[in-house]
PDB file of C-alpha atoms in Angstrom:
ATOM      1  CA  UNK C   1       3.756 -21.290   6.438  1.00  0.00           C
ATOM      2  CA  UNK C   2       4.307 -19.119   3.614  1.00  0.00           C
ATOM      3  CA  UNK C   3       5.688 -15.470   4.504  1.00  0.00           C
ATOM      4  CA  UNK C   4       6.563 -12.203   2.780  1.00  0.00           C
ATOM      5  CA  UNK C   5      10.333 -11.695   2.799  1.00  0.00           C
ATOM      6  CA  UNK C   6      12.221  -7.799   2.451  1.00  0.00           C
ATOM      7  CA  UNK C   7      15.644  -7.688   1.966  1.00  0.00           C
ATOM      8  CA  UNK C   8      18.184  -5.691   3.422  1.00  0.00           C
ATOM      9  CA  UNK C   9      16.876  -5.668   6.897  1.00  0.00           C
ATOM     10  CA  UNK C  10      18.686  -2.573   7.119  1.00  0.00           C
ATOM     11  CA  UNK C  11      19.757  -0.225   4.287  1.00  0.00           C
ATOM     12  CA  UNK C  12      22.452   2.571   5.233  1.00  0.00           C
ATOM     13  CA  UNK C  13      22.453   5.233   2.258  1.00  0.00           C
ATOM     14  CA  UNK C  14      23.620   9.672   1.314  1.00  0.00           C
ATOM     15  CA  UNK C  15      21.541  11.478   0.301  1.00  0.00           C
ATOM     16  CA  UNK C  16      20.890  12.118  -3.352  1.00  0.00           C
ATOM     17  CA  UNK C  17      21.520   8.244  -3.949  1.00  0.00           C
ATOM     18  CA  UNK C  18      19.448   5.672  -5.298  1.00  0.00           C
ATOM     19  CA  UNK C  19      18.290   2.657  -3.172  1.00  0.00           C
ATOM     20  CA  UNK C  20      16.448  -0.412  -3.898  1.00  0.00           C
ATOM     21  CA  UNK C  21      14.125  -1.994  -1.374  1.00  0.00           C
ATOM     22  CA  UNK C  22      13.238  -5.648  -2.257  1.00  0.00           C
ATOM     23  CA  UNK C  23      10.145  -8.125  -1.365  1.00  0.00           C
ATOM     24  CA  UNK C  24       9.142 -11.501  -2.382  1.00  0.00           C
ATOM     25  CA  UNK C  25       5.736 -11.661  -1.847  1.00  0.00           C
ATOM     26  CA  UNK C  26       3.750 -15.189  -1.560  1.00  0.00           C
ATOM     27  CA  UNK C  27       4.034 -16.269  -4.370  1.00  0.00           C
ATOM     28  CA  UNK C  28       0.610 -16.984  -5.344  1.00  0.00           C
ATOM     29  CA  UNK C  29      -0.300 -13.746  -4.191  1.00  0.00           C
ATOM     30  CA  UNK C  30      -1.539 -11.190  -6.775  1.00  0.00           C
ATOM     31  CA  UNK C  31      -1.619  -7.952  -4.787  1.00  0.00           C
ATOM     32  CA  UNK C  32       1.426  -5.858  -3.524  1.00  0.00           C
ATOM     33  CA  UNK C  33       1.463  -2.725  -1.352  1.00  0.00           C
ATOM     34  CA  UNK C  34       4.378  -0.795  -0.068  1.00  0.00           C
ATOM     35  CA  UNK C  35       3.795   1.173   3.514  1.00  0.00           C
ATOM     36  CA  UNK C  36       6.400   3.164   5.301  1.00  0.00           C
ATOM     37  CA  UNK C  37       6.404   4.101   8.991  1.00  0.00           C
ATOM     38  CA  UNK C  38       8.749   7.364   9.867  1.00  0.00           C
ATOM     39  CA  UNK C  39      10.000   6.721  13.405  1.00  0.00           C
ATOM     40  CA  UNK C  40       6.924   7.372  15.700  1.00  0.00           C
ATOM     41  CA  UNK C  41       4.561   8.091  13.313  1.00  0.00           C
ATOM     42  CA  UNK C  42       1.788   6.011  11.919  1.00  0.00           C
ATOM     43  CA  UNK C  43       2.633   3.058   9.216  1.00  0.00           C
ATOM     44  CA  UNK C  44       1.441   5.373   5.407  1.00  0.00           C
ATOM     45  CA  UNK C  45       0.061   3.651   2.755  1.00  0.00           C
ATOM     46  CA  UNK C  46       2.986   4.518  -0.552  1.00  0.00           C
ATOM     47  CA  UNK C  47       1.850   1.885  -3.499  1.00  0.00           C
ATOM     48  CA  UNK C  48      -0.516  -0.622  -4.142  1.00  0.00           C
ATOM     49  CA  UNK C  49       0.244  -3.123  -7.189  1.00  0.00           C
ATOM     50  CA  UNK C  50      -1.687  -4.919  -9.484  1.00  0.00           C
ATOM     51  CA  UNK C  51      -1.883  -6.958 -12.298  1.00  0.00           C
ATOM     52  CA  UNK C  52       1.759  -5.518 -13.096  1.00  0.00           C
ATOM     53  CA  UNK C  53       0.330  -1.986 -13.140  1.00  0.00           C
ATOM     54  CA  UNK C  54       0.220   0.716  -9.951  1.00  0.00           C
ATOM     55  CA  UNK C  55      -3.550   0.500  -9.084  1.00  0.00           C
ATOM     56  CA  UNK C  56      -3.417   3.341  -6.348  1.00  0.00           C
ATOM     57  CA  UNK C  57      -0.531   5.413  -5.203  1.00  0.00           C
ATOM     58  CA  UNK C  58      -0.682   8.147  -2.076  1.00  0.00           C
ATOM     59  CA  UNK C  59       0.728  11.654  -2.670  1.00  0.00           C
ATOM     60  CA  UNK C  60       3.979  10.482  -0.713  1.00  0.00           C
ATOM     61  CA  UNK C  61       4.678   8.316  -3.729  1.00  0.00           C
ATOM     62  CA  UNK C  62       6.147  11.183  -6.010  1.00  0.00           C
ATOM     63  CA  UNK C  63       8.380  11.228  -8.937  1.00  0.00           C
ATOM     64  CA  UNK C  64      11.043   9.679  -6.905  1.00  0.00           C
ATOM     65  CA  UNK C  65       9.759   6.689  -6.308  1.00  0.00           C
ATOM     66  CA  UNK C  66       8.531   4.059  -8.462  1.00  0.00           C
ATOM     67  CA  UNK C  67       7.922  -0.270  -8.235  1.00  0.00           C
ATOM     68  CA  UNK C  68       8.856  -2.706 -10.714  1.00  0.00           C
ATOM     69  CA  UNK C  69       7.708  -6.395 -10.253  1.00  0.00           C
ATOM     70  CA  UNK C  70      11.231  -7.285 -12.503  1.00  0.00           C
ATOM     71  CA  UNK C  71      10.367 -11.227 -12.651  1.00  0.00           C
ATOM     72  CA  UNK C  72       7.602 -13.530 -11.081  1.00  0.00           C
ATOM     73  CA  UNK C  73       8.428 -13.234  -7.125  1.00  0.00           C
ATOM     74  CA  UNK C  74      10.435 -10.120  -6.696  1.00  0.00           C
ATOM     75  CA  UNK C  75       8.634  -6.933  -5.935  1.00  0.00           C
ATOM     76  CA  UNK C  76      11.029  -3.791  -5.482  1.00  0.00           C
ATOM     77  CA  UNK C  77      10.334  -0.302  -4.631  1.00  0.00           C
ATOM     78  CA  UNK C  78      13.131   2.432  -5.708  1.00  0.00           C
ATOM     79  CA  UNK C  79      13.700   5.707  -4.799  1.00  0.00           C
ATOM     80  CA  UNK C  80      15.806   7.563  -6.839  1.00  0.00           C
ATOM     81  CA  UNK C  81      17.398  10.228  -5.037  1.00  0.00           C
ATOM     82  CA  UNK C  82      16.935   9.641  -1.450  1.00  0.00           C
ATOM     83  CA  UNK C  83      16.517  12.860   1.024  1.00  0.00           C
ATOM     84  CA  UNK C  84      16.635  12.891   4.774  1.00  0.00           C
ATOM     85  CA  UNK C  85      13.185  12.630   5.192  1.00  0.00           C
ATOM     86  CA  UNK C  86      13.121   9.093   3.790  1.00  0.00           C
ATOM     87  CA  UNK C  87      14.615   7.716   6.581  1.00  0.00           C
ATOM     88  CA  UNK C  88      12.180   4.955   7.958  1.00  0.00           C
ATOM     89  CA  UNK C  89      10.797   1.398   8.149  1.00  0.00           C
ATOM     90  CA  UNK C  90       9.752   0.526   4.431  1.00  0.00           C
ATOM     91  CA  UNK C  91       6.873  -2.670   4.572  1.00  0.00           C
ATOM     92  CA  UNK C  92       5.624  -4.616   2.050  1.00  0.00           C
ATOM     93  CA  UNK C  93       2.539  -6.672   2.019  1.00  0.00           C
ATOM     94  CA  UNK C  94       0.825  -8.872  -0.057  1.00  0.00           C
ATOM     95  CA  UNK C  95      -2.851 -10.456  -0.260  1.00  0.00           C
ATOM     96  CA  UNK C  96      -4.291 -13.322  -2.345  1.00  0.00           C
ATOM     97  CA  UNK C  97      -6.836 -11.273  -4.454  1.00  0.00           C
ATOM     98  CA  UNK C  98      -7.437  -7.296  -5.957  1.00  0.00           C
ATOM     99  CA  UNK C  99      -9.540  -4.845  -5.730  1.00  0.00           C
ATOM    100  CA  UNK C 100     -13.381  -5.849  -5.848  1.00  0.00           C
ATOM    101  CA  UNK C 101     -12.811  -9.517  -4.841  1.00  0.00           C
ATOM    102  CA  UNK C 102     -13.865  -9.569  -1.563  1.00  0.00           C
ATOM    103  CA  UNK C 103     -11.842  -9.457   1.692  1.00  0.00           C
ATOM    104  CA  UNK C 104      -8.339 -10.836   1.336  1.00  0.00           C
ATOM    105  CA  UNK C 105      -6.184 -10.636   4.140  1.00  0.00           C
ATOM    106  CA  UNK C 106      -2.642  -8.668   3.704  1.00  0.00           C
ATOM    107  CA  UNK C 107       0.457  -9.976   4.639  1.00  0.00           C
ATOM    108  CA  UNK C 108       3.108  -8.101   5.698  1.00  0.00           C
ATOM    109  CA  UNK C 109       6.948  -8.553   5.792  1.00  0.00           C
ATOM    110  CA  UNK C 110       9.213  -7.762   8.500  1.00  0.00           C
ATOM    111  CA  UNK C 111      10.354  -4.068   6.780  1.00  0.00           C
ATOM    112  CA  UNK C 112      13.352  -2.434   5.717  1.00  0.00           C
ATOM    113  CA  UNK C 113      14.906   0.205   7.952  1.00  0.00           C
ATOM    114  CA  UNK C 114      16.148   3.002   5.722  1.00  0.00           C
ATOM    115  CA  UNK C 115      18.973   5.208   7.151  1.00  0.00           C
ATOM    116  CA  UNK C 116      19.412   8.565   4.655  1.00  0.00           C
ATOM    117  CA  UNK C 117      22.433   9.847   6.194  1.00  0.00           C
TER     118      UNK C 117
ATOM    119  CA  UNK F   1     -10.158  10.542   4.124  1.00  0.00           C
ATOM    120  CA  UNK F   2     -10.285   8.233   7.028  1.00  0.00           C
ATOM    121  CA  UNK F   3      -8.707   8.458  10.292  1.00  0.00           C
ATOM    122  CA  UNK F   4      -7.511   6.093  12.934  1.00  0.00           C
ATOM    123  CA  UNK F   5      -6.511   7.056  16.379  1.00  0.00           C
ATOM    124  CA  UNK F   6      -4.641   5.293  19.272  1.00  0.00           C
ATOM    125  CA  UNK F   7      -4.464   7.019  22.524  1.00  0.00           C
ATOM    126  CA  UNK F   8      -2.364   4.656  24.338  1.00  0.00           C
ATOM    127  CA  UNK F   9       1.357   4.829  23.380  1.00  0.00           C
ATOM    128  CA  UNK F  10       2.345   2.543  25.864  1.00  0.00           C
ATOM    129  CA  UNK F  11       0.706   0.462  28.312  1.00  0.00           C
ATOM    130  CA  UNK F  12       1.707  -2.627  30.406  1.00  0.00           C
ATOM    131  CA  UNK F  13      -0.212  -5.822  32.041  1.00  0.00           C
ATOM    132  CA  UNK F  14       0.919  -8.495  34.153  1.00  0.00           C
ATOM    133  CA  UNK F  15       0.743 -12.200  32.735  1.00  0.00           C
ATOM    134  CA  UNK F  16      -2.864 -13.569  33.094  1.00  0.00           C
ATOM    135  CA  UNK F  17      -4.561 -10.530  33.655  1.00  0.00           C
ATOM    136  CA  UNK F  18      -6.986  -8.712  30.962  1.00  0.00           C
ATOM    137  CA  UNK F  19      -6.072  -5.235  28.988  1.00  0.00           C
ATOM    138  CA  UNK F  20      -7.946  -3.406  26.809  1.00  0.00           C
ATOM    139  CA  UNK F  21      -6.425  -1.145  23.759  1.00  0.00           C
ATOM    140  CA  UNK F  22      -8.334   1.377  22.539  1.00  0.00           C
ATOM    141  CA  UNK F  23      -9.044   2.800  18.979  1.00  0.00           C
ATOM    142  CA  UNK F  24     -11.252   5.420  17.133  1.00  0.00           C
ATOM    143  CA  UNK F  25     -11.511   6.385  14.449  1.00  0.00           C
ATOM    144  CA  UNK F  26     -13.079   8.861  11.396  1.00  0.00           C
ATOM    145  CA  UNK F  27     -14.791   7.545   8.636  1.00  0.00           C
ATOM    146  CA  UNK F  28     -17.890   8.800   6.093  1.00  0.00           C
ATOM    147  CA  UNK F  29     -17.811   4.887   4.812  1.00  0.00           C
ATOM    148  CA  UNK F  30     -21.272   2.494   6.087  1.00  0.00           C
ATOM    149  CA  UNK F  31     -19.288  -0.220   5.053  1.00  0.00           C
ATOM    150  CA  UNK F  32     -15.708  -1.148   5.764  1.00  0.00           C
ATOM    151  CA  UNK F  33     -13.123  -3.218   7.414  1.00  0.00           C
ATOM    152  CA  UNK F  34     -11.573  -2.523  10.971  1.00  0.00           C
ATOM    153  CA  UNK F  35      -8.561  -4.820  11.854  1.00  0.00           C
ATOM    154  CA  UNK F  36      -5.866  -5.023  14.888  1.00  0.00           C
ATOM    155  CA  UNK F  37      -2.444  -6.474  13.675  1.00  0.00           C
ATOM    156  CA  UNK F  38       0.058  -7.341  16.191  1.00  0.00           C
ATOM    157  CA  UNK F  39       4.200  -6.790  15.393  1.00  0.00           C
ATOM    158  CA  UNK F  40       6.627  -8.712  17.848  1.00  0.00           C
ATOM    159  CA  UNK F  41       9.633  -6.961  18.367  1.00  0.00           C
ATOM    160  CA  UNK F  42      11.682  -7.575  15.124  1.00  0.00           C
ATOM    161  CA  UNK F  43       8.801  -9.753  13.625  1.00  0.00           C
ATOM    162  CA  UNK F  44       6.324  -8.678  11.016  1.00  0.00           C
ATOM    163  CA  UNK F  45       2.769  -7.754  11.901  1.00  0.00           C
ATOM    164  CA  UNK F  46       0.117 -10.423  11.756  1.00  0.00           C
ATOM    165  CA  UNK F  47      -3.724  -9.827  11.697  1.00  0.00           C
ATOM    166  CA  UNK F  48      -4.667 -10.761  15.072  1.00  0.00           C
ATOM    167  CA  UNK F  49      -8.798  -9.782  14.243  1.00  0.00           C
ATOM    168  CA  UNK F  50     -10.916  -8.738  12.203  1.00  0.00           C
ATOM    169  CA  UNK F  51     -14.773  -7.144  12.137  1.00  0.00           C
ATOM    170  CA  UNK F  52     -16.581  -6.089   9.409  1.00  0.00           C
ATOM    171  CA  UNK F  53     -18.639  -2.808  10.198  1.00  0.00           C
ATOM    172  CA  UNK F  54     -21.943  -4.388   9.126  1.00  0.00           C
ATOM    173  CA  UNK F  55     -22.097  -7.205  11.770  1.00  0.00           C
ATOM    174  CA  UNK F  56     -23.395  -6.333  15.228  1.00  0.00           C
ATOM    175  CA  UNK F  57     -21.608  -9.078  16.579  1.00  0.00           C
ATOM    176  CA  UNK F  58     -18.231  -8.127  18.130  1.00  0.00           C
ATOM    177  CA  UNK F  59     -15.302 -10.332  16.372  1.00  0.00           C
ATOM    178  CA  UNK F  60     -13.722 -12.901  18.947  1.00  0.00           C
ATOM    179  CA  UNK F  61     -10.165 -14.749  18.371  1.00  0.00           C
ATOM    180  CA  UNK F  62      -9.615 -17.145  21.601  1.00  0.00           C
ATOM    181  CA  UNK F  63      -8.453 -14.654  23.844  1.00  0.00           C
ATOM    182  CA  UNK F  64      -8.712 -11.656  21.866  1.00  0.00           C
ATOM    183  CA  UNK F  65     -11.992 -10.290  21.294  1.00  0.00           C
ATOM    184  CA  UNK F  66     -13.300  -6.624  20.136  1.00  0.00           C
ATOM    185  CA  UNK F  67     -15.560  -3.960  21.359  1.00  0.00           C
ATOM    186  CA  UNK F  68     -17.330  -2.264  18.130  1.00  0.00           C
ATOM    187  CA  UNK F  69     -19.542   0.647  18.404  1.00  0.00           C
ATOM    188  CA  UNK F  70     -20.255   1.993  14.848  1.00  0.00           C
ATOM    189  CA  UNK F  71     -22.119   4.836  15.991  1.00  0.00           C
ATOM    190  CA  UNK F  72     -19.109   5.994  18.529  1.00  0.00           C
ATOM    191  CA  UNK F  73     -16.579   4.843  15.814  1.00  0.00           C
ATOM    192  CA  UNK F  74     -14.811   2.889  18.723  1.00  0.00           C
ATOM    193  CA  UNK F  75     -13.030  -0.275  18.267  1.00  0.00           C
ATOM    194  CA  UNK F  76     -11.406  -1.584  21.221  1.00  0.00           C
ATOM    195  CA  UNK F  77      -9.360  -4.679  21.588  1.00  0.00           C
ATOM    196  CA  UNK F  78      -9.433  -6.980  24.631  1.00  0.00           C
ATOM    197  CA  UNK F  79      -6.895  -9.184  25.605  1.00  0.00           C
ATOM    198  CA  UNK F  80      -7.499 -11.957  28.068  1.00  0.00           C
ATOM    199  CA  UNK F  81      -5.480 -14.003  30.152  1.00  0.00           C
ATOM    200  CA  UNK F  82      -2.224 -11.968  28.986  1.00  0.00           C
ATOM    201  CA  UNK F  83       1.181 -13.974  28.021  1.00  0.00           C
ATOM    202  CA  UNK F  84       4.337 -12.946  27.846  1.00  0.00           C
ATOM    203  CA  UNK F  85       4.094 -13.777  23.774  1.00  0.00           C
ATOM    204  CA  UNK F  86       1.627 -11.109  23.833  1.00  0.00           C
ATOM    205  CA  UNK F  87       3.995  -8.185  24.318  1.00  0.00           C
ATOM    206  CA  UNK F  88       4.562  -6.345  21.127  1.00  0.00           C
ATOM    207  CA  UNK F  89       3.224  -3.542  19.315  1.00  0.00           C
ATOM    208  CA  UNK F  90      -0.665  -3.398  18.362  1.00  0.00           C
ATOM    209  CA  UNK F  91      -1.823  -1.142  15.180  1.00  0.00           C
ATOM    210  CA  UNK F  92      -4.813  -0.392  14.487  1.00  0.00           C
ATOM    211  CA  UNK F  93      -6.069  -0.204  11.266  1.00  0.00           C
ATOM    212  CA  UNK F  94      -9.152   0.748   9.053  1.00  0.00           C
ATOM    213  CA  UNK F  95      -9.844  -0.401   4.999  1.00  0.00           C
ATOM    214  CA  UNK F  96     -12.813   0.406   3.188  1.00  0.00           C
ATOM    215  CA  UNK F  97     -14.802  -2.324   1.050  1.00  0.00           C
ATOM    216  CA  UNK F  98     -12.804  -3.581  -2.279  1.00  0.00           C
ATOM    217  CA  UNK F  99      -9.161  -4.574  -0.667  1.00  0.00           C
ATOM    218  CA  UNK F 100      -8.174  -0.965  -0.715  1.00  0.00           C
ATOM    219  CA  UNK F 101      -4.932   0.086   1.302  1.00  0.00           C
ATOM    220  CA  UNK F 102      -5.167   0.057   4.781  1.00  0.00           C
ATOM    221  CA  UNK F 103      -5.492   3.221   7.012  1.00  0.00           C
ATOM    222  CA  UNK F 104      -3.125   2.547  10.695  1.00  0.00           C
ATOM    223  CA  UNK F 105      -3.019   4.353  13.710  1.00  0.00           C
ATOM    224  CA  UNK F 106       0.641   5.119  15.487  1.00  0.00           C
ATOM    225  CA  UNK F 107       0.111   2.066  17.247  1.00  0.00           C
ATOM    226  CA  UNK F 108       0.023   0.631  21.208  1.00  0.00           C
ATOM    227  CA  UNK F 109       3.357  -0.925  22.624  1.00  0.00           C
ATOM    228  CA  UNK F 110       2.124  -3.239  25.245  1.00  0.00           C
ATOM    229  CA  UNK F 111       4.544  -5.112  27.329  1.00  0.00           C
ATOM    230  CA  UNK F 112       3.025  -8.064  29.378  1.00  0.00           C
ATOM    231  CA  UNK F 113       4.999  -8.845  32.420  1.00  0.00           C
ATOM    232  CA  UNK F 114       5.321 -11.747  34.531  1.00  0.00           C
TER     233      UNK F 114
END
């Protein structure tokens, strides 16, 4: 069965560097999110993708961030200049159709734990 | 803005019996989706069930089924006869109509034991 992959598992990093978080979605999947879950807190909605443009962002996904689908099955999420507070498990999902097209069930991977040391 | 609730951090059943996770949550939507994905330790979460808010009926799975009540915004998730491949942690989660991002709560880490 087909599955969402994330590479690295886990992703050691200083602050004030730049990291790359990387997803292959299924790959006849149109629709890409990135969540994040800060260690006991609730899983946040960051980025939703579409139709290689952001289709709706949250107001954690700042200036430091941004997504990039860079060929036809990688989707990455960046954040520039990492800070303390970006320390948690990064998921991405993916789901067959966009906005407006009905239900369509969202996939998840199995996340990227960021470490900002 | 929406918001979902779990009140149960933790909670533990033994293999076979029945436990029930709880959920509210806030919403000005008539419409909308309310879910409850399951993550295995080290596995990614999978939608266990779904119900849409404009069917009466409750949503049943095999042995997971789901107490709705619109008007209480209360959506409660029963698990019968509990296995041990049940224990993980449950989220939650709400989506309004149009495949918009999903809303969770912190989750329920339920731990089935034999």
């Amino acid at each position: 069965e087909p599955e969402v992959t994330q590479t690295p598992s886990h992703q050691v990093t200083q602050m004030g560097q730049e990291v790359i978080l990387r997803c292959v979605p299924i790959s006849n999947h149109l629709y890409f999110y990135w969540y994040r879950q800060i260690l006991g807190q609730k899983v946040e909605f960051l980025v939703s993708f579409y139709n290689n443009e952001i289709s709706e962002k949250s107001e954690i996904f700042d200036d430091q961030f941004s997504v990039e689908r860079p060929d036809g099955s990688n989707f990455t999420l960046k954040i520039r200049s990492t800070k303390l507070e970006d320390s948690a498990m990064y998921f991405c999902a993916s789901s067959l159709g966009g906005p407006g097209q009905g239900f369509n069930e969202q996939f998840f991977g199995p996340g990227t734990r960021l470490t900002v040391l | 803005a929406q918001t979902v609730t779990q009140s149960q951090p933790e909670m533990s059943v033994q293999e076979a019996e029945t436990v029930t996770l709880s959920c509210t949550y806030d919403t000005s939507e008539n419409n909308y989706y309310l879910f409850w994905y399951k993550q295995p330790p080290s596995r990614q979460m999978i939608l266990v069930i779904r119900q849409e808010a404009y069917k009466q009926q409750n949503a049943t799975e095999n042995r997971f089924s789901v107490n709705f009540q619109k008007a209480a915004k209360s959506f409660s998730l029963k698990i019968s006869d509990s296995q041990l491949g049940d224990t993980a942690m449950y989220f939650c989660a709400f989506m309004k109509l149009g495949n918009t991002p999903l809303v969770f709560g912190k989750g329920t880490r339920l731990s089935v034991i034999a």
